[in-house]
Amino acid sequence: MIGTEAPTKLTRNEGLKETHPLLAGTIAETLADPAAERFTDDDYEFLKFHGIYQQDDRDQRKAGKHYILMVRTKFPGGVLSAQQYIVCDQLATQYANNTLRITTRQDFQFHGIVKSNIRQSMKSLNEALISTIAACGDVERNVMAPPTPATSPLVDEVLEEARKLSDALCPKTPAYHSIWLDGHEVNLNGEANANFSDPLYGKRYLPRKFKTAFVIPPLNDIDIYTNDLGFVVIAENGKVAGYNLLAGGGLGMSHGNANTFPRLADVIGFFTPEHLEVIAKAVLTVHRDFGDRTNRKHARLKYVIHEKGVDWFRGEVEQRAGLKLEPARPFQFTKQGDLLGWHQQTNGNHFLGLFVENGRIRDEEGYQLKTGLRRVIERFQPQVRLTSSQNILLVNIRPEHRLDIKQLLSEHGVSVHNTSSRTRLASMACPALPTCGLALAESERTLPSILTGVEGLLAELGIAEEEIIVRMTGCPNGCARPYMAEIAFVGKGPNKYQIYLGGNEASTRLNWVYKDAVKGEDLLGELRPVLARYVQERQGNERFGDFCHRTLRNAAATS
């Protein structure tokens, strides 16, 4: 039973955090040692809090481990300036693998940085006012918010609230600036380390990661139900009247462990805007104080709420915040996803939404997306916004620049019309192999060819224009939010996947396991009869996920 009593046996991570609350470890010493090929296993854990993962290129393991580093930025709401984008593009070319990876939490990831280049990479990011602190680790991660300026005049206001909340929930350790910006150690392992306690997180920080997001109905472009903490904007007379509080979402699970499972957030209640920070801190500290510190697989807020109940949780939040939550206000979501192509903003300017397959901004033969974007952004200086569906928006473009931008992108093989199929435009995949140490199977490198097969099936069945949300991950941790998709492939072993069916367009319903262990080459064969049945038995304009939920899911539940 989760409780406030000190656990009898802490996990290794808990001991590390308590012993080194500054989160410095021996990172500075390893950086200063040119003979050190890698950071220690302890420092691997501390590096996460600095926005860094130590990885190795798994394609090269037969010749020995080739250590590389992944760096993740933190852009609240996915917003960055043109100048910041250009710095990211330059660093990806100079120090990483010449690609920028948009994450499902509106960040950039740089892959393939070697140890000798990591400090300069971090320093260059910070000189451009780009932070990576708490992009990973047992803390509040990047605070997400709706990026699309055409959907509501409230978008910019909500983005500003996300930025302020991100600052309020950021850990206060001085180690980050000392190591990466000043380039030297300032008593990080002496008395200052032993006595340091973060004013919000304490010495042991959180039991696991914590994810927060805002959303403006009816567009659920953030997948709000998958977050630990969610704020649903309730608008009245064109203003933010307050927020419905959601809590307890999260998708990570482990194969074969029934005590781990994806879970949708619960709707807890309503509060007015002036209480936003105190409510956020109340929810976060419930996780801090009641989360399981003896088992990291069971350490998310979703398990606290699942086991203790929504009523208990609401009371705990109200006590900590010093206010009474009102009943939740009505709201409804109609769809998830991005507005792609050209759209007019509420301020009269335009924005361009561009599809980025699996979030990977790169150049390839005939399609130089990375170069084309850089040249457009250098010349026209739009604000850049990253979406939770791994796409990119170029914002605040003057109407007279549209044709020039279209021409410049076209010269690099990039169409402003996003000419891929609707199904491909709605797809996502996690990076998986060769960089992610948790990957059990391929994902990003495999999904494009699988989608080509799916597109062929849809054309064969006469529904080529149908949109089906397809997501793929190399393991069950759910980084590409597969458990919300209409079709999902989740890695279970080398070239083996679970098939999930039954998510919905509004991303308010979990899917379910249709097939448990299918070889990669057999995935399309398993989908063919289901899609054929869908064509024959669908009701009106019923979507594929709704059809699967109505027929296959109900049949499975009663069998």
XYZ file of C-alpha atoms in Angstrom:
559
model
C 0.000 0.000 0.000
C 1.386 3.399 -0.943
C 1.754 5.756 2.007
C 3.748 8.581 3.493
C 5.864 6.282 5.670
C 9.486 5.888 4.637
C 9.839 2.833 2.396
C 11.710 -0.054 3.947
C 13.789 -0.638 0.817
C 14.362 2.236 -1.573
C 15.261 1.697 -5.195
C 18.832 2.402 -6.249
C 17.731 5.672 -7.876
C 16.233 6.921 -4.613
C 19.508 6.344 -2.798
C 21.438 8.179 -5.497
C 19.151 11.207 -5.378
C 19.212 11.391 -1.587
C 23.006 11.134 -1.446
C 23.542 13.613 -4.297
C 20.595 16.074 -4.167
C 22.505 18.589 -6.304
C 22.358 15.974 -9.100
C 26.016 16.580 -9.954
C 27.579 13.197 -9.254
C 30.972 13.039 -10.925
C 29.805 14.530 -14.233
C 32.297 17.417 -14.111
C 35.225 15.104 -13.356
C 34.336 12.789 -16.240
C 34.025 15.738 -18.604
C 37.496 16.883 -17.593
C 39.026 13.430 -18.169
C 39.775 12.948 -21.888
C 40.572 9.274 -21.274
C 37.074 8.539 -19.962
C 34.986 7.063 -22.779
C 31.712 7.176 -20.881
C 29.980 8.472 -17.780
C 29.547 6.134 -14.826
C 26.336 4.219 -14.224
C 25.510 6.582 -11.361
C 26.105 9.628 -13.529
C 23.855 8.066 -16.182
C 20.986 8.697 -13.765
C 22.077 12.237 -12.876
C 22.546 13.184 -16.528
C 18.840 12.632 -17.162
C 17.980 15.553 -14.900
C 20.251 17.698 -17.088
C 18.331 16.632 -20.207
C 20.886 14.056 -21.360
C 20.721 10.307 -21.957
C 23.881 8.263 -22.355
C 23.245 5.702 -25.084
C 25.195 3.515 -27.446
C 24.771 2.793 -31.132
C 23.181 -0.651 -31.048
C 23.957 -1.211 -34.731
C 27.647 -1.285 -33.771
C 27.477 -3.483 -30.663
C 29.130 -6.467 -32.314
C 32.285 -4.380 -32.555
C 31.905 -3.132 -28.985
C 29.820 -0.376 -27.444
C 30.139 2.997 -29.161
C 28.873 5.505 -26.577
C 26.892 8.507 -27.705
C 24.666 11.047 -25.984
C 21.133 12.230 -26.659
C 20.257 15.774 -25.579
C 16.636 16.886 -25.169
C 15.586 20.522 -25.083
C 12.728 21.938 -23.034
C 10.393 24.251 -24.959
C 7.210 24.963 -22.956
C 4.346 24.693 -25.408
C 6.838 23.810 -28.147
C 7.624 27.484 -28.838
C 11.015 28.749 -30.039
C 12.193 31.779 -31.953
C 13.645 31.730 -35.454
C 17.093 32.434 -33.984
C 16.768 29.533 -31.543
C 15.728 27.197 -34.338
C 18.772 28.170 -36.397
C 21.059 27.445 -33.433
C 19.454 24.014 -33.060
C 19.919 23.327 -36.759
C 23.587 24.333 -36.575
C 24.265 22.190 -33.500
C 22.594 19.184 -35.114
C 24.967 19.557 -38.051
C 28.104 20.343 -36.061
C 27.834 17.996 -33.093
C 24.975 15.508 -33.621
C 23.904 13.275 -36.516
C 22.679 16.139 -38.740
C 19.042 15.561 -37.824
C 16.600 17.208 -35.433
C 14.045 14.900 -33.810
C 10.731 16.457 -32.739
C 9.448 14.621 -29.681
C 5.854 13.868 -28.743
C 6.247 16.433 -25.932
C 7.086 19.386 -28.207
C 10.859 19.238 -27.747
C 13.900 18.646 -29.926
C 16.237 15.723 -29.424
C 19.819 15.725 -30.703
C 21.134 12.225 -31.356
C 24.689 10.983 -31.722
C 26.650 13.579 -29.734
C 30.003 12.255 -28.497
C 31.348 13.019 -25.026
C 34.028 15.436 -26.251
C 31.332 17.656 -27.793
C 28.673 17.549 -25.089
C 29.759 20.554 -23.021
C 30.009 22.869 -26.028
C 26.626 21.619 -27.278
C 25.021 22.401 -23.938
C 26.735 25.778 -23.665
C 25.673 26.793 -27.174
C 22.073 25.865 -26.432
C 22.056 27.927 -23.262
C 23.661 30.913 -24.997
C 20.603 30.839 -27.278
C 18.377 30.844 -24.161
C 17.484 27.185 -24.691
C 17.411 25.017 -21.589
C 17.587 21.255 -21.211
C 17.314 21.062 -17.412
C 14.520 18.725 -16.320
C 13.759 17.646 -19.889
C 14.325 14.168 -18.443
C 14.576 12.758 -14.922
C 12.299 12.359 -11.911
C 10.864 15.869 -12.128
C 8.297 17.881 -14.045
C 9.087 17.401 -17.730
C 8.311 19.841 -20.533
C 4.939 21.536 -19.971
C 2.870 21.086 -23.108
C 0.268 23.444 -24.546
C -1.750 23.885 -27.765
C 0.569 25.374 -30.407
C -1.912 26.088 -33.209
C -2.740 29.817 -33.450
C -5.824 29.426 -35.653
C -7.810 27.310 -33.207
C -8.512 29.916 -30.513
C -7.576 33.509 -29.668
C -6.618 32.121 -26.243
C -3.686 30.045 -27.559
C -1.002 32.649 -26.896
C -2.323 33.289 -23.391
C -2.258 29.566 -22.600
C 1.251 29.229 -24.025
C 2.393 31.983 -21.675
C 0.802 30.180 -18.722
C 2.647 27.004 -19.732
C 5.942 28.903 -19.781
C 5.351 30.423 -16.353
C 4.314 27.083 -14.882
C 7.383 25.402 -16.367
C 9.590 27.958 -14.620
C 7.741 27.495 -11.321
C 8.162 23.697 -11.403
C 11.802 23.635 -12.531
C 14.332 22.199 -10.040
C 16.657 24.772 -8.474
C 19.964 22.892 -8.297
C 22.952 25.137 -9.196
C 24.818 22.126 -10.596
C 23.365 22.596 -14.090
C 24.856 26.045 -14.620
C 28.046 25.162 -12.792
C 28.812 22.129 -14.951
C 27.579 23.175 -18.370
C 27.859 26.953 -18.449
C 30.637 27.867 -16.048
C 32.564 24.719 -16.928
C 33.884 24.017 -13.457
C 32.823 22.457 -10.197
C 31.685 24.720 -7.387
C 31.747 22.566 -4.264
C 29.180 20.244 -5.824
C 30.221 17.228 -3.778
C 31.062 18.881 -0.496
C 28.955 20.282 2.293
C 26.778 22.205 -0.162
C 25.686 18.933 -1.750
C 24.842 17.262 1.540
C 22.795 20.230 2.740
C 20.960 21.015 -0.486
C 17.234 20.337 -0.626
C 15.152 21.557 -3.528
C 12.400 23.869 -2.223
C 9.720 21.980 -4.163
C 11.109 18.509 -4.706
C 13.169 17.948 -1.553
C 16.283 15.766 -1.545
C 14.800 12.810 -3.401
C 12.830 14.667 -6.079
C 9.890 12.655 -7.478
C 9.493 8.875 -7.538
C 9.351 9.017 -11.358
C 8.793 11.490 -14.184
C 5.834 13.856 -14.133
C 4.082 15.198 -17.233
C 1.837 18.260 -17.430
C -0.176 19.732 -20.302
C -2.803 22.320 -21.221
C -5.487 21.842 -23.874
C -8.241 23.992 -25.415
C -11.371 22.026 -26.437
C -12.657 20.894 -28.835
C -9.194 20.070 -30.301
C -7.336 17.500 -28.228
C -4.047 18.157 -30.012
C -2.058 17.428 -26.837
C -3.529 13.979 -25.970
C -4.452 15.459 -22.608
C -5.663 12.223 -21.009
C -2.172 10.697 -21.221
C -0.635 13.193 -18.778
C -0.074 13.003 -15.032
C -1.557 16.499 -14.763
C -3.843 18.172 -17.272
C -5.517 21.557 -17.499
C -8.563 21.764 -19.785
C -9.219 25.402 -20.642
C -12.808 26.476 -19.978
C -13.554 29.602 -21.985
C -16.454 31.964 -21.406
C -17.108 35.143 -23.408
C -13.724 34.835 -25.115
C -11.751 34.633 -21.878
C -10.244 31.865 -19.757
C -12.833 31.322 -17.011
C -10.709 28.602 -15.442
C -9.520 25.051 -15.878
C -10.865 21.585 -15.400
C -8.222 19.625 -13.510
C -7.283 16.193 -14.888
C -4.853 13.844 -13.164
C -3.553 10.298 -13.245
C -2.889 9.636 -16.914
C 0.111 7.748 -18.217
C 0.793 5.085 -20.827
C 3.954 3.264 -19.757
C 3.705 -0.433 -18.930
C 5.836 -3.575 -18.933
C 5.134 -6.752 -20.878
C 4.008 -9.584 -18.635
C 3.492 -7.370 -15.586
C -0.235 -7.022 -14.850
C 0.498 -4.431 -12.161
C 1.564 -1.981 -14.885
C -0.904 -0.617 -17.409
C -1.811 2.443 -19.475
C -4.375 4.659 -17.785
C -6.421 7.692 -18.774
C -6.506 10.708 -16.486
C -9.556 11.329 -14.314
C -11.499 14.610 -14.309
C -11.073 15.950 -10.769
C -12.832 19.360 -10.696
C -12.756 23.001 -11.770
C -10.807 26.001 -10.473
C -10.292 29.615 -11.517
C -7.101 30.874 -13.230
C -5.432 32.574 -10.243
C -5.016 29.186 -8.534
C -3.119 27.496 -11.382
C 0.324 27.316 -9.778
C -0.876 26.283 -6.327
C -3.034 23.510 -7.825
C -0.148 22.268 -9.975
C 2.165 22.137 -6.971
C -0.494 20.379 -4.898
C -0.854 17.618 -7.489
C 2.895 17.304 -7.951
C 3.547 17.036 -4.213
C 0.901 14.320 -3.866
C 3.007 12.337 -6.283
C 6.161 13.320 -4.397
C 4.801 12.175 -1.043
C 2.717 9.120 -1.979
C 4.411 7.729 -5.090
C 6.047 4.319 -4.783
C 9.783 4.723 -4.173
C 10.373 0.982 -3.817
C 9.416 -0.019 -7.376
C 10.053 2.312 -10.321
C 7.645 0.352 -12.527
C 4.896 1.247 -10.048
C 6.008 4.802 -9.290
C 3.767 6.999 -11.452
C 0.935 9.146 -10.102
C -1.593 7.032 -12.022
C -1.038 4.133 -9.626
C -1.552 6.354 -6.569
C -4.923 7.517 -7.887
C -5.881 4.050 -9.126
C -5.273 2.545 -5.688
C -6.398 5.353 -3.392
C -9.282 6.662 -5.479
C -10.335 9.948 -7.040
C -12.202 11.178 -3.961
C -9.148 10.686 -1.749
C -6.964 12.423 -4.313
C -9.336 15.380 -4.670
C -9.347 15.854 -0.905
C -5.573 15.703 -0.725
C -5.195 18.306 -3.480
C -7.749 20.608 -1.863
C -5.997 20.385 1.491
C -2.589 21.168 0.010
C -3.897 23.977 -2.212
C -6.046 25.486 0.524
C -9.145 25.730 -1.656
C -12.227 23.760 -2.649
C -12.502 22.543 -6.212
C -15.776 23.223 -7.978
C -17.560 20.550 -10.023
C -15.965 20.146 -13.456
C -17.444 22.289 -16.223
C -18.756 20.616 -19.424
C -16.285 20.124 -22.286
C -15.973 17.906 -25.327
C -13.188 16.881 -27.696
C -13.849 16.155 -31.350
C -10.436 15.194 -32.701
C -6.699 14.928 -32.090
C -4.006 16.067 -34.476
C -2.577 19.116 -36.217
C -3.762 21.663 -38.740
C -1.364 21.213 -41.657
C -0.899 23.465 -44.662
C -1.691 27.185 -44.744
C -4.119 28.706 -42.249
C -4.974 32.222 -41.198
C -4.291 33.138 -37.589
C -6.639 35.076 -35.368
C -4.293 38.097 -35.705
C -4.490 38.189 -39.511
C -1.098 36.630 -40.169
C -0.724 33.086 -41.493
C 0.940 29.923 -40.300
C 2.172 26.901 -42.202
C 1.888 23.414 -40.746
C 4.337 20.899 -42.188
C 4.202 17.144 -41.706
C 7.468 15.697 -40.391
C 7.429 11.928 -40.704
C 8.117 10.465 -37.276
C 9.390 13.888 -36.232
C 12.756 13.466 -37.960
C 13.908 16.686 -39.654
C 16.634 15.631 -42.078
C 17.839 15.859 -45.645
C 17.560 12.971 -48.045
C 17.715 12.660 -51.789
C 14.925 14.691 -53.345
C 13.561 15.845 -49.985
C 15.818 18.277 -48.159
C 13.510 19.180 -45.294
C 16.284 20.271 -42.931
C 17.945 22.623 -45.411
C 14.660 23.937 -46.745
C 13.333 24.754 -43.281
C 16.568 26.454 -42.275
C 16.571 28.692 -45.327
C 12.935 29.664 -44.877
C 13.424 30.418 -41.204
C 16.638 32.378 -41.816
C 14.995 34.525 -44.467
C 11.479 35.096 -43.105
C 12.064 34.771 -39.327
C 8.789 33.060 -38.342
C 8.185 31.876 -34.829
C 8.538 28.082 -34.710
C 6.202 25.786 -32.803
C 6.615 22.038 -32.358
C 3.509 19.900 -31.998
C 2.779 16.848 -29.899
C 2.186 14.914 -33.124
C 5.829 15.575 -34.092
C 5.067 18.188 -36.745
C 6.286 21.779 -37.139
C 4.391 25.050 -37.443
C 5.873 28.243 -38.914
C 3.903 31.010 -37.245
C 3.221 34.724 -37.813
C 3.981 34.724 -41.525
C 2.903 37.822 -43.404
C 0.421 37.026 -46.210
C 2.688 38.483 -48.909
C 5.439 35.974 -48.017
C 3.385 32.858 -48.656
C 4.324 32.411 -52.321
C 8.024 32.981 -51.682
C 8.012 30.404 -48.856
C 6.158 27.916 -51.022
C 8.726 28.381 -53.814
C 11.730 28.100 -51.509
C 10.453 24.901 -49.906
C 9.577 23.490 -53.322
C 13.190 23.995 -54.437
C 14.114 21.530 -51.678
C 11.424 18.981 -52.563
C 9.058 20.022 -49.768
C 5.394 20.675 -50.584
C 3.305 23.043 -48.478
C 0.339 20.847 -49.388
C 1.586 17.868 -47.305
C 0.824 15.403 -50.078
C 1.164 12.188 -48.046
C -1.935 10.066 -47.407
C -4.226 11.066 -44.538
C -3.208 7.922 -42.694
C 0.496 8.690 -42.995
C -0.099 12.279 -41.886
C -1.772 10.921 -38.722
C 1.036 8.477 -37.877
C 3.776 8.540 -35.246
C 6.697 6.359 -34.172
C 9.278 6.478 -31.407
C 13.023 6.464 -32.277
C 13.660 2.913 -30.966
C 16.709 1.289 -32.611
C 19.562 1.991 -32.890
C 19.771 4.627 -30.127
C 17.197 3.738 -27.465
C 18.465 1.223 -24.933
C 14.923 0.110 -24.073
C 13.847 -0.796 -27.606
C 12.844 -4.427 -28.120
C 12.071 -3.972 -31.815
C 12.311 -1.447 -34.635
C 9.916 1.494 -34.875
C 10.951 4.729 -36.625
C 13.012 2.910 -39.250
C 10.209 0.424 -39.942
C 6.944 2.336 -39.787
C 7.304 4.172 -43.150
C 7.428 0.892 -45.075
C 4.596 -0.602 -43.000
C 2.499 2.462 -43.781
C 3.193 1.965 -47.472
C 1.700 -1.503 -47.070
C -1.281 -0.142 -45.140
C -1.844 2.468 -47.846
C -1.829 -0.337 -50.420
C -4.415 -2.272 -48.420
C -6.661 0.765 -48.103
C -6.435 1.435 -51.839
C -7.164 -2.219 -52.620
C -10.280 -2.039 -50.421
C -11.463 1.231 -51.950
C -10.864 3.429 -48.900
C -7.570 5.086 -49.818
C -8.786 8.468 -48.554
C -9.676 7.133 -45.114
C -7.717 8.458 -42.131
C -6.611 5.784 -39.695
C -4.395 6.812 -36.788
C -1.401 4.446 -36.719
C 1.342 4.577 -34.093
C 4.345 2.368 -33.443
C 6.778 1.908 -30.565
C 9.755 -0.359 -30.077
C 8.772 -1.209 -26.503
C 5.702 -0.956 -24.218
C 6.722 2.337 -22.554
C 4.449 4.181 -24.948
C 6.536 7.195 -25.995
C 4.559 7.645 -29.241
C 1.289 7.191 -27.310
C 0.378 3.938 -29.084
C -2.392 2.978 -26.674
C -4.577 5.841 -27.957
C -4.274 4.935 -31.657
C -6.785 3.232 -33.922
C -3.997 0.819 -34.900
C -0.797 0.434 -32.888
C 2.227 -1.816 -33.152
C 4.115 -2.250 -29.869
C 7.469 -4.029 -29.850
C 7.556 -7.238 -27.819
C 10.838 -8.710 -29.016
C 13.139 -8.697 -32.049
C 10.786 -8.302 -35.024
C 7.750 -9.156 -32.867
C 4.871 -6.824 -32.085
C 1.585 -6.617 -30.289
C -1.248 -5.225 -32.434
C -3.620 -2.854 -30.648
C -6.951 -1.726 -32.116
C -9.765 0.578 -31.106
C -8.604 4.077 -30.190
C -10.755 6.977 -31.355
C -10.429 10.224 -33.289
C -10.736 12.441 -30.205
C -8.055 10.449 -28.366
C -10.265 9.904 -25.331
C -10.306 6.089 -25.331
C -7.666 3.420 -24.799
C -7.298 0.690 -27.383
C -6.801 -3.010 -26.585
C -4.595 -5.927 -27.597
C -5.905 -7.634 -30.713
C -2.909 -9.887 -31.381
C -0.146 -10.524 -28.887
C 3.014 -11.517 -30.785
C 3.149 -10.994 -34.537
C 6.234 -11.005 -36.732
C 6.911 -7.777 -38.555
C 6.355 -9.361 -41.960
C 2.938 -10.677 -40.838
C 1.466 -7.409 -39.554
C -0.293 -6.484 -42.794
C -1.685 -9.992 -43.148
C -3.278 -9.706 -39.727
C -4.816 -6.347 -40.603
C -6.214 -7.340 -43.994
C -9.297 -9.316 -42.805
C -10.156 -6.690 -40.177
C -9.995 -3.867 -42.710
C -12.025 -5.918 -45.209
C -14.690 -6.520 -42.581
C -14.666 -2.826 -41.751
C -15.443 -1.922 -45.361
C -18.361 -4.363 -45.390
C -19.842 -3.650 -41.953
C -19.090 -0.029 -41.068
C -22.056 2.137 -40.158
C -22.202 5.344 -42.188
C -18.961 7.307 -41.797
C -17.842 5.231 -38.827
C -14.102 5.390 -38.258
C -11.991 2.242 -38.134
C -11.215 2.607 -34.422
C -14.887 3.026 -33.550
C -15.780 0.003 -35.673
C -13.189 -2.134 -33.893
C -14.433 -0.940 -30.501
C -18.067 -1.656 -31.423
C -17.540 -5.081 -32.945
C -14.257 -6.782 -32.119
C -13.816 -5.275 -28.653
C -17.366 -6.037 -27.581
C -17.123 -9.530 -29.005
C -13.856 -10.100 -27.127
C -15.395 -8.811 -23.890
C -18.370 -11.200 -24.106
C -16.514 -14.264 -25.351
